[in-house]
mmCIF file of C-alpha atoms in Angstrom:
data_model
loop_
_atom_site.group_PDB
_atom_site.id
_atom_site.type_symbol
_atom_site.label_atom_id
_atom_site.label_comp_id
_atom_site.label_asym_id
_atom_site.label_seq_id
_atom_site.Cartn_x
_atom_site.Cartn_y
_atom_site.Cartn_z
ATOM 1 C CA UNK A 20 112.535 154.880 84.899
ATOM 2 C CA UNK A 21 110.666 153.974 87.786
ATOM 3 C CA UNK A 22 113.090 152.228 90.258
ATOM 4 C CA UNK A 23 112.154 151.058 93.451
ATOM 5 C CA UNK A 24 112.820 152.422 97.083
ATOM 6 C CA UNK A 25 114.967 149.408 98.082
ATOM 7 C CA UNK A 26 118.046 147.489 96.454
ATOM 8 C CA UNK A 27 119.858 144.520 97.231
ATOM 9 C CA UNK A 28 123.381 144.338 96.280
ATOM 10 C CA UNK A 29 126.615 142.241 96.975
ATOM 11 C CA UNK A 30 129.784 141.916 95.679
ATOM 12 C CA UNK A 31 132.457 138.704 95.349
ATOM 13 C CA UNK A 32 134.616 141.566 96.857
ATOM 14 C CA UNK A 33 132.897 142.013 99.881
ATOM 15 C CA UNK A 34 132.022 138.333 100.850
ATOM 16 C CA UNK A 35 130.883 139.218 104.079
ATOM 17 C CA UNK A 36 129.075 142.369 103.444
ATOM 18 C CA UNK A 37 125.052 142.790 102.609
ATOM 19 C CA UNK A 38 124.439 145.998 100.890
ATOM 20 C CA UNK A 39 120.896 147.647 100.830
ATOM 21 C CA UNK A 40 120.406 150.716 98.575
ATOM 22 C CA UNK A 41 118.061 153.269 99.093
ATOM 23 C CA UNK A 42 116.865 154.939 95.967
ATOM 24 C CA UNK A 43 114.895 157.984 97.065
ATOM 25 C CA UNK A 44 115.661 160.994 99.283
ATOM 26 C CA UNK A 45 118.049 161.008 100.876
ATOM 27 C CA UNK A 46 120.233 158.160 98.809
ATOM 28 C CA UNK A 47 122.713 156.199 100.611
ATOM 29 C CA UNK A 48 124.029 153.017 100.855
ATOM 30 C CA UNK A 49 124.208 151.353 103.894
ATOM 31 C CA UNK A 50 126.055 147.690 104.926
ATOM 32 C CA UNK A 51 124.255 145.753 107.034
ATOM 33 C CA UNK A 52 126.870 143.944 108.747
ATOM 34 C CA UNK A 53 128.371 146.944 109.469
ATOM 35 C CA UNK A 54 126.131 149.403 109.685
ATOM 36 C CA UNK A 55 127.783 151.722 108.174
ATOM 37 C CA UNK A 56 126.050 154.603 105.074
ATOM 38 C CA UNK A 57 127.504 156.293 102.470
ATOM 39 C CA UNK A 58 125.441 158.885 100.832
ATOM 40 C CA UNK A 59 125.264 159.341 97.404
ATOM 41 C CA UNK A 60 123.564 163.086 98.341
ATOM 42 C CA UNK A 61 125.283 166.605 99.014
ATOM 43 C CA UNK A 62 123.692 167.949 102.007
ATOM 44 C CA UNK A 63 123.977 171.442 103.586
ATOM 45 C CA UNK A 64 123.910 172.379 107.364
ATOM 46 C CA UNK A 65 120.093 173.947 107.184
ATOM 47 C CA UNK A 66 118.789 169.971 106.018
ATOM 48 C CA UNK A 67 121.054 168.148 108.577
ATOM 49 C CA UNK A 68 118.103 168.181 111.411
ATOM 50 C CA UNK A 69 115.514 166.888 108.963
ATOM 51 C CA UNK A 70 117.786 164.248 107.467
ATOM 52 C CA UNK A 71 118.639 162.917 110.740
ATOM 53 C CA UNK A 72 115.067 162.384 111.349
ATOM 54 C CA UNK A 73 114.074 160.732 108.061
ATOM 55 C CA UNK A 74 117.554 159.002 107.344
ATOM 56 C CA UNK A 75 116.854 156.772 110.833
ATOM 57 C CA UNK A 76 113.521 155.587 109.110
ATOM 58 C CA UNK A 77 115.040 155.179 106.368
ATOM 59 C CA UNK A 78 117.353 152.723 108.043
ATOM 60 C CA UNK A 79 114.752 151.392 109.744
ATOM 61 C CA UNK A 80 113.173 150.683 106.384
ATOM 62 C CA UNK A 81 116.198 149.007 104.817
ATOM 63 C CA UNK A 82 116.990 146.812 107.686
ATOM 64 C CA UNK A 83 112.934 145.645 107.438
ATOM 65 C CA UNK A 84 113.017 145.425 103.749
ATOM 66 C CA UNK A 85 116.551 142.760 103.963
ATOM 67 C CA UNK A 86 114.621 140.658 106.628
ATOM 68 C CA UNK A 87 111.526 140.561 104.126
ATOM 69 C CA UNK A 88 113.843 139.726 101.488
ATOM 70 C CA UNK A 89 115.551 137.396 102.906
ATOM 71 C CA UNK A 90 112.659 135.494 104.634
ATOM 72 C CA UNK A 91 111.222 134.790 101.071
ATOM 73 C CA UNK A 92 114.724 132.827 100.205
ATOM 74 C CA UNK A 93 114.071 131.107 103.486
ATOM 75 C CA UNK A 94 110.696 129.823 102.012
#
C-alpha cells in the first residue's frame, strides 16, 4: 500500500488535540497543540544524531502540511 507521508487524525477523546502522523522514517506522532511526539520507531544510540537532524524537518514538515490542510477548509 502506498500511504502518504502525512496524516491527519483526531479523536472525540482528545477535543482539543490536532494529531499529525508521519508515515515514513522515522514514524511518530506528534500533537500540535502540544507539541509533543511519540514514536512509533525503536532507535539505538549510533542513529540518535541523525534522527535529531531529520526528525526537526520532519516536524517542520508536519506543522507546514496542518497549515496547508487546514487553509483548504478555510477556502
Amino acid at each position: 500500500m502506498n500511504l502518504p507521508k502525512f496524516l491527519l487524525a483526531d479523536n472525540s477523546s482528545f477535543p482539543e488535540d490536532i494529531f499529525v502522523l508521519h508515515t515514513e522514517f522515522p514514524r511518530f506522532i506528534i500533537n500540535l497543540e502540544t507539541d509533543e511526539v511519540e514514536w512509533l520507531e525503536d532507535f539505538d544510540t549510533q542513529d540518535e544524531e541523525e534522527l535529531l537532524s531529520e526528525t526537526e524537518t520532519a516536524i517542520k514538515e508536519a506543522t507546514a502540511f496542518y497549515d496547508s490542510e487546514v487553509s483548504t477548509y478555510d477556502e
